[in-house]
mmCIF file of C-alpha atoms in Angstrom:
data_model
loop_
_atom_site.group_PDB
_atom_site.id
_atom_site.type_symbol
_atom_site.label_atom_id
_atom_site.label_comp_id
_atom_site.label_asym_id
_atom_site.label_seq_id
_atom_site.Cartn_x
_atom_site.Cartn_y
_atom_site.Cartn_z
ATOM 1 C CA UNK A 77 -94.212 -150.294 -50.995
ATOM 2 C CA UNK A 78 -92.099 -150.619 -47.883
ATOM 3 C CA UNK A 79 -89.638 -153.381 -47.128
ATOM 4 C CA UNK A 80 -88.756 -156.447 -49.143
ATOM 5 C CA UNK A 81 -91.093 -158.925 -50.773
ATOM 6 C CA UNK A 82 -90.599 -162.518 -51.785
ATOM 7 C CA UNK A 83 -91.204 -162.779 -55.523
ATOM 8 C CA UNK A 84 -90.542 -164.619 -58.767
ATOM 9 C CA UNK A 85 -90.033 -163.284 -62.276
ATOM 10 C CA UNK A 86 -92.886 -164.452 -64.490
ATOM 11 C CA UNK A 87 -91.688 -162.791 -67.669
ATOM 12 C CA UNK A 88 -89.106 -160.256 -68.761
ATOM 13 C CA UNK A 89 -88.199 -158.402 -71.924
ATOM 14 C CA UNK A 90 -85.519 -155.884 -72.877
ATOM 15 C CA UNK A 91 -86.354 -152.224 -72.397
ATOM 16 C CA UNK A 92 -83.975 -149.683 -73.904
ATOM 17 C CA UNK A 93 -80.335 -150.670 -74.224
ATOM 18 C CA UNK A 94 -79.644 -151.673 -70.638
ATOM 19 C CA UNK A 95 -82.955 -152.148 -68.800
ATOM 20 C CA UNK A 96 -85.575 -154.873 -68.352
ATOM 21 C CA UNK A 97 -89.363 -154.689 -68.100
ATOM 22 C CA UNK A 98 -90.472 -157.461 -65.737
ATOM 23 C CA UNK A 99 -93.689 -159.074 -64.594
ATOM 24 C CA UNK A 100 -93.192 -160.231 -61.011
ATOM 25 C CA UNK A 101 -95.409 -162.441 -58.881
ATOM 26 C CA UNK A 102 -94.997 -161.238 -55.308
ATOM 27 C CA UNK A 103 -96.187 -162.777 -52.068
ATOM 28 C CA UNK A 104 -98.332 -159.899 -50.799
ATOM 29 C CA UNK A 105 -98.958 -157.692 -53.835
ATOM 30 C CA UNK A 106 -99.678 -160.240 -56.553
ATOM 31 C CA UNK A 107 -98.556 -159.478 -60.086
ATOM 32 C CA UNK A 108 -96.438 -156.346 -60.363
ATOM 33 C CA UNK A 109 -94.828 -154.812 -63.450
ATOM 34 C CA UNK A 110 -91.479 -153.186 -62.758
ATOM 35 C CA UNK A 111 -88.731 -151.484 -64.706
ATOM 36 C CA UNK A 112 -85.289 -152.774 -63.748
ATOM 37 C CA UNK A 113 -83.053 -149.888 -64.809
ATOM 38 C CA UNK A 114 -79.598 -150.880 -65.962
ATOM 39 C CA UNK A 115 -80.221 -154.571 -65.225
ATOM 40 C CA UNK A 116 -78.766 -155.599 -68.586
ATOM 41 C CA UNK A 117 -75.655 -153.503 -68.195
ATOM 42 C CA UNK A 118 -72.249 -155.191 -68.097
ATOM 43 C CA UNK A 119 -71.624 -154.181 -64.494
ATOM 44 C CA UNK A 120 -75.127 -154.874 -63.165
ATOM 45 C CA UNK A 121 -75.288 -157.165 -60.141
ATOM 46 C CA UNK A 122 -78.828 -158.097 -61.179
ATOM 47 C CA UNK A 123 -77.899 -159.472 -64.569
ATOM 48 C CA UNK A 124 -78.067 -163.146 -63.629
ATOM 49 C CA UNK A 125 -80.626 -162.913 -60.825
ATOM 50 C CA UNK A 126 -83.718 -161.612 -62.633
ATOM 51 C CA UNK A 127 -84.620 -164.913 -64.257
ATOM 52 C CA UNK A 128 -87.746 -167.053 -64.017
ATOM 53 C CA UNK A 129 -87.833 -169.739 -61.304
ATOM 54 C CA UNK A 130 -85.269 -167.960 -59.085
ATOM 55 C CA UNK A 131 -86.666 -167.141 -55.592
ATOM 56 C CA UNK A 132 -86.048 -163.439 -54.973
ATOM 57 C CA UNK A 133 -86.331 -160.728 -52.378
ATOM 58 C CA UNK A 134 -87.351 -157.526 -54.148
ATOM 59 C CA UNK A 135 -88.446 -154.004 -53.414
ATOM 60 C CA UNK A 136 -89.844 -151.359 -55.736
ATOM 61 C CA UNK A 137 -91.202 -147.822 -55.745
ATOM 62 C CA UNK A 138 -93.406 -145.522 -57.778
ATOM 63 C CA UNK A 139 -97.134 -144.905 -58.148
ATOM 64 C CA UNK A 140 -97.823 -145.635 -61.800
ATOM 65 C CA UNK A 141 -98.780 -148.895 -63.462
ATOM 66 C CA UNK A 142 -95.080 -149.634 -64.005
ATOM 67 C CA UNK A 143 -93.034 -149.451 -60.795
ATOM 68 C CA UNK A 144 -89.287 -148.959 -60.518
ATOM 69 C CA UNK A 145 -87.274 -151.833 -59.123
ATOM 70 C CA UNK A 146 -85.208 -150.572 -56.178
ATOM 71 C CA UNK A 147 -83.425 -153.796 -55.305
ATOM 72 C CA UNK A 148 -83.405 -157.539 -55.852
ATOM 73 C CA UNK A 149 -81.515 -160.377 -54.187
ATOM 74 C CA UNK A 150 -81.726 -164.089 -54.946
ATOM 75 C CA UNK A 151 -82.787 -166.144 -51.932
ATOM 76 C CA UNK A 152 -81.402 -169.337 -53.435
ATOM 77 C CA UNK A 153 -80.395 -170.846 -56.749
ATOM 78 C CA UNK A 154 -83.001 -171.156 -59.476
ATOM 79 C CA UNK A 155 -85.214 -174.220 -59.252
ATOM 80 C CA UNK A 156 -83.727 -176.775 -61.670
ATOM 81 C CA UNK A 157 -86.278 -177.004 -64.480
ATOM 82 C CA UNK A 158 -85.131 -178.364 -67.827
ATOM 83 C CA UNK A 159 -86.562 -180.050 -70.877
ATOM 84 C CA UNK A 160 -90.210 -180.945 -70.380
ATOM 85 C CA UNK A 161 -90.441 -179.425 -66.892
ATOM 86 C CA UNK A 162 -89.017 -176.130 -68.190
ATOM 87 C CA UNK A 163 -91.863 -175.846 -70.697
ATOM 88 C CA UNK A 164 -94.308 -176.701 -67.939
ATOM 89 C CA UNK A 165 -92.858 -173.918 -65.789
ATOM 90 C CA UNK A 166 -93.126 -171.430 -68.653
ATOM 91 C CA UNK A 167 -96.744 -172.477 -69.116
ATOM 92 C CA UNK A 168 -97.541 -171.844 -65.431
ATOM 93 C CA UNK A 169 -95.820 -168.447 -65.607
ATOM 94 C CA UNK A 170 -97.809 -167.463 -68.677
ATOM 95 C CA UNK A 171 -101.064 -168.556 -67.032
ATOM 96 C CA UNK A 172 -100.391 -166.241 -64.092
ATOM 97 C CA UNK A 173 -99.395 -163.376 -66.389
ATOM 98 C CA UNK A 174 -102.613 -163.788 -68.376
ATOM 99 C CA UNK A 175 -105.212 -164.282 -65.657
ATOM 100 C CA UNK A 176 -104.039 -162.222 -62.656
ATOM 101 C CA UNK A 177 -104.948 -158.558 -62.410
ATOM 102 C CA UNK A 178 -102.079 -156.297 -61.443
ATOM 103 C CA UNK A 179 -101.544 -155.414 -57.785
ATOM 104 C CA UNK A 180 -104.143 -157.859 -56.454
ATOM 105 C CA UNK A 181 -102.931 -159.971 -53.548
ATOM 106 C CA UNK A 182 -102.943 -163.760 -53.971
ATOM 107 C CA UNK A 183 -100.780 -164.843 -51.052
ATOM 108 C CA UNK A 184 -102.060 -168.432 -50.890
ATOM 109 C CA UNK A 185 -101.696 -168.777 -54.644
ATOM 110 C CA UNK A 186 -98.085 -167.590 -54.329
ATOM 111 C CA UNK A 187 -97.334 -170.647 -52.194
ATOM 112 C CA UNK A 188 -99.307 -172.930 -54.511
ATOM 113 C CA UNK A 189 -97.064 -171.610 -57.290
ATOM 114 C CA UNK A 190 -93.938 -172.286 -55.234
ATOM 115 C CA UNK A 191 -95.112 -175.825 -54.440
ATOM 116 C CA UNK A 192 -95.833 -176.410 -58.128
ATOM 117 C CA UNK A 193 -92.317 -175.337 -59.135
ATOM 118 C CA UNK A 194 -90.823 -177.518 -56.409
ATOM 119 C CA UNK A 195 -92.896 -180.485 -57.598
ATOM 120 C CA UNK A 196 -91.820 -179.916 -61.204
ATOM 121 C CA UNK A 197 -88.158 -179.649 -60.153
ATOM 122 C CA UNK A 198 -88.389 -182.969 -58.263
ATOM 123 C CA UNK A 199 -90.573 -184.887 -60.718
ATOM 124 C CA UNK A 200 -89.341 -188.276 -61.891
ATOM 125 C CA UNK A 201 -92.395 -189.259 -63.921
ATOM 126 C CA UNK A 202 -95.111 -187.212 -65.559
ATOM 127 C CA UNK A 203 -95.380 -183.525 -64.606
ATOM 128 C CA UNK A 204 -99.114 -183.555 -65.341
ATOM 129 C CA UNK A 205 -100.404 -184.081 -61.758
ATOM 130 C CA UNK A 206 -98.458 -181.014 -60.573
ATOM 131 C CA UNK A 207 -99.882 -178.901 -63.406
ATOM 132 C CA UNK A 208 -103.447 -180.032 -62.855
ATOM 133 C CA UNK A 209 -103.244 -179.391 -59.097
ATOM 134 C CA UNK A 210 -101.912 -175.905 -59.720
ATOM 135 C CA UNK A 211 -104.589 -175.086 -62.305
ATOM 136 C CA UNK A 212 -107.326 -176.223 -59.936
ATOM 137 C CA UNK A 213 -105.812 -174.241 -57.052
ATOM 138 C CA UNK A 214 -105.553 -171.121 -59.217
ATOM 139 C CA UNK A 215 -109.169 -171.454 -60.358
ATOM 140 C CA UNK A 216 -110.237 -171.720 -56.729
ATOM 141 C CA UNK A 217 -108.338 -168.559 -55.762
ATOM 142 C CA UNK A 218 -109.904 -166.720 -58.703
ATOM 143 C CA UNK A 219 -113.342 -167.512 -57.295
ATOM 144 C CA UNK A 220 -114.183 -170.303 -59.736
ATOM 145 C CA UNK A 221 -115.928 -172.421 -57.142
ATOM 146 C CA UNK A 222 -117.175 -175.833 -58.249
ATOM 147 C CA UNK A 223 -118.785 -178.562 -56.166
ATOM 148 C CA UNK A 224 -117.335 -181.756 -57.579
ATOM 149 C CA UNK A 225 -118.997 -184.018 -55.012
ATOM 150 C CA UNK A 226 -122.687 -183.255 -55.426
ATOM 151 C CA UNK A 227 -125.140 -183.352 -58.319
ATOM 152 C CA UNK A 228 -126.334 -179.787 -58.927
ATOM 153 C CA UNK A 229 -129.772 -181.082 -59.875
ATOM 154 C CA UNK A 230 -130.595 -183.374 -56.958
ATOM 155 C CA UNK A 231 -128.018 -182.380 -54.347
ATOM 156 C CA UNK A 232 -127.078 -186.014 -53.921
ATOM 157 C CA UNK A 233 -123.456 -187.091 -53.640
ATOM 158 C CA UNK A 234 -121.988 -188.176 -56.963
ATOM 159 C CA UNK A 235 -121.702 -191.915 -57.577
ATOM 160 C CA UNK A 236 -118.507 -193.292 -59.101
ATOM 161 C CA UNK A 237 -120.296 -195.183 -61.870
ATOM 162 C CA UNK A 238 -122.690 -192.399 -62.879
ATOM 163 C CA UNK A 239 -122.015 -189.722 -65.493
ATOM 164 C CA UNK A 240 -122.472 -185.986 -65.010
ATOM 165 C CA UNK A 241 -122.436 -183.099 -67.473
ATOM 166 C CA UNK A 242 -120.796 -179.845 -66.428
ATOM 167 C CA UNK A 243 -122.796 -176.656 -66.899
ATOM 168 C CA UNK A 244 -121.081 -173.332 -66.321
ATOM 169 C CA UNK A 245 -122.227 -171.483 -63.193
ATOM 170 C CA UNK A 246 -124.435 -174.436 -62.199
ATOM 171 C CA UNK A 247 -122.211 -177.443 -61.656
ATOM 172 C CA UNK A 248 -122.486 -181.102 -62.559
ATOM 173 C CA UNK A 249 -125.873 -182.509 -63.574
ATOM 174 C CA UNK A 250 -126.565 -186.257 -63.805
ATOM 175 C CA UNK A 251 -126.849 -187.106 -67.491
ATOM 176 C CA UNK A 252 -126.811 -190.082 -69.854
ATOM 177 C CA UNK A 253 -125.710 -187.872 -72.771
ATOM 178 C CA UNK A 254 -121.962 -188.205 -73.335
ATOM 179 C CA UNK A 255 -119.828 -185.293 -74.522
ATOM 180 C CA UNK A 256 -116.729 -183.227 -73.859
ATOM 181 C CA UNK A 257 -118.343 -181.790 -70.715
ATOM 182 C CA UNK A 258 -119.303 -185.213 -69.303
ATOM 183 C CA UNK A 259 -117.420 -186.778 -66.386
ATOM 184 C CA UNK A 260 -117.873 -189.895 -64.294
ATOM 185 C CA UNK A 261 -118.365 -189.668 -60.563
ATOM 186 C CA UNK A 262 -114.970 -191.337 -60.110
ATOM 187 C CA UNK A 263 -113.316 -188.601 -62.189
ATOM 188 C CA UNK A 264 -115.092 -185.889 -60.186
ATOM 189 C CA UNK A 265 -113.888 -187.463 -56.952
ATOM 190 C CA UNK A 266 -110.316 -187.342 -58.288
ATOM 191 C CA UNK A 267 -110.766 -183.638 -59.090
ATOM 192 C CA UNK A 268 -112.065 -182.967 -55.592
ATOM 193 C CA UNK A 269 -109.178 -184.846 -53.966
ATOM 194 C CA UNK A 270 -106.551 -183.486 -56.418
ATOM 195 C CA UNK A 271 -105.375 -187.076 -56.818
ATOM 196 C CA UNK A 272 -104.915 -188.567 -60.279
ATOM 197 C CA UNK A 273 -103.872 -192.211 -60.002
ATOM 198 C CA UNK A 274 -104.223 -193.130 -63.676
ATOM 199 C CA UNK A 275 -104.439 -191.800 -67.225
ATOM 200 C CA UNK A 276 -108.255 -191.697 -67.096
ATOM 201 C CA UNK A 277 -108.359 -189.256 -64.188
ATOM 202 C CA UNK A 278 -105.465 -187.198 -65.584
ATOM 203 C CA UNK A 279 -107.225 -186.778 -68.922
ATOM 204 C CA UNK A 280 -110.437 -185.832 -67.163
ATOM 205 C CA UNK A 281 -108.595 -183.231 -65.084
ATOM 206 C CA UNK A 282 -107.003 -181.748 -68.203
ATOM 207 C CA UNK A 283 -110.385 -181.648 -69.926
ATOM 208 C CA UNK A 284 -112.025 -179.882 -66.998
ATOM 209 C CA UNK A 285 -109.274 -177.290 -66.508
ATOM 210 C CA UNK A 286 -109.335 -176.558 -70.247
ATOM 211 C CA UNK A 287 -113.084 -175.841 -69.996
ATOM 212 C CA UNK A 288 -112.706 -173.748 -66.841
ATOM 213 C CA UNK A 289 -109.714 -171.700 -68.051
ATOM 214 C CA UNK A 290 -111.199 -170.818 -71.429
ATOM 215 C CA UNK A 291 -113.181 -167.761 -70.199
ATOM 216 C CA UNK A 292 -110.020 -166.350 -68.606
ATOM 217 C CA UNK A 293 -107.768 -166.921 -71.622
ATOM 218 C CA UNK A 294 -110.194 -166.049 -74.409
ATOM 219 C CA UNK A 295 -109.223 -166.974 -77.933
ATOM 220 C CA UNK A 296 -105.616 -165.823 -77.722
ATOM 221 C CA UNK A 297 -103.248 -168.833 -77.807
ATOM 222 C CA UNK A 298 -100.592 -169.285 -75.171
ATOM 223 C CA UNK A 299 -97.051 -168.726 -76.444
ATOM 224 C CA UNK A 300 -95.729 -171.448 -74.145
ATOM 225 C CA UNK A 301 -97.994 -173.970 -75.882
ATOM 226 C CA UNK A 302 -96.655 -172.951 -79.296
ATOM 227 C CA UNK A 303 -93.063 -173.408 -78.096
ATOM 228 C CA UNK A 304 -94.015 -176.692 -76.476
ATOM 229 C CA UNK A 305 -95.386 -178.114 -79.719
ATOM 230 C CA UNK A 306 -92.291 -177.058 -81.665
ATOM 231 C CA UNK A 307 -89.713 -178.653 -79.401
ATOM 232 C CA UNK A 308 -91.398 -181.504 -77.531
ATOM 233 C CA UNK A 309 -92.049 -184.887 -79.205
ATOM 234 C CA UNK A 310 -95.670 -185.538 -80.139
ATOM 235 C CA UNK A 311 -96.024 -188.334 -77.613
ATOM 236 C CA UNK A 312 -95.486 -185.781 -74.817
ATOM 237 C CA UNK A 313 -97.307 -182.868 -76.457
ATOM 238 C CA UNK A 314 -100.568 -183.481 -74.623
ATOM 239 C CA UNK A 315 -99.229 -182.442 -71.216
ATOM 240 C CA UNK A 316 -100.338 -178.810 -71.488
ATOM 241 C CA UNK A 317 -104.010 -177.966 -72.017
ATOM 242 C CA UNK A 318 -104.714 -176.702 -75.519
ATOM 243 C CA UNK A 319 -107.491 -174.733 -77.160
ATOM 244 C CA UNK A 320 -110.166 -176.367 -79.196
#
């Protein structure tokens, strides 16, 4: 690559005695894996910068699957995530690491990710709306297009008081049979508008994103969810989507 790219560290792990192997999410190149040589060394200027949630300018080189980091500079201080919002941020990072192919541009998603982190850093109540909006945005960028506003069977606009069952690759079909894949028209309207004014619409959004993300995540559990359950009180442990 040429020039500098805006990027965030999604995940990092030690490599040899002094280096780091990093997954980056960059503005114009998507997810990139880089080797940061000497980044863990005592005299490295990168030691404190290559952390999740820190806006960076980076450049790299090389032609293989793993690039070599040529430079990195923090644009600003790390976004202040702590406690519950920290686990939410780790969850979002792991989602991106799991579902994005390497070196595939997702420029709009990069800004959705930035807005999500900013929302989490500023949250004073529940972080759930920010997570659900990001999940829905990510699904849209991955090509998971869903018409929330029309019945796939009749083509008519959904009615708030009616119930609809979601069928993969088809959409929402009017149905009187209730189940995990059933949503009211009011809940579908909230999904379309990305607005969740109450616990009913939030739970519906979580249920839908869980269904939609399952094909991308497979049966492998998310590590961030395991950490979340260990350290977060049970009353808050339903914030992140979980596997059935």
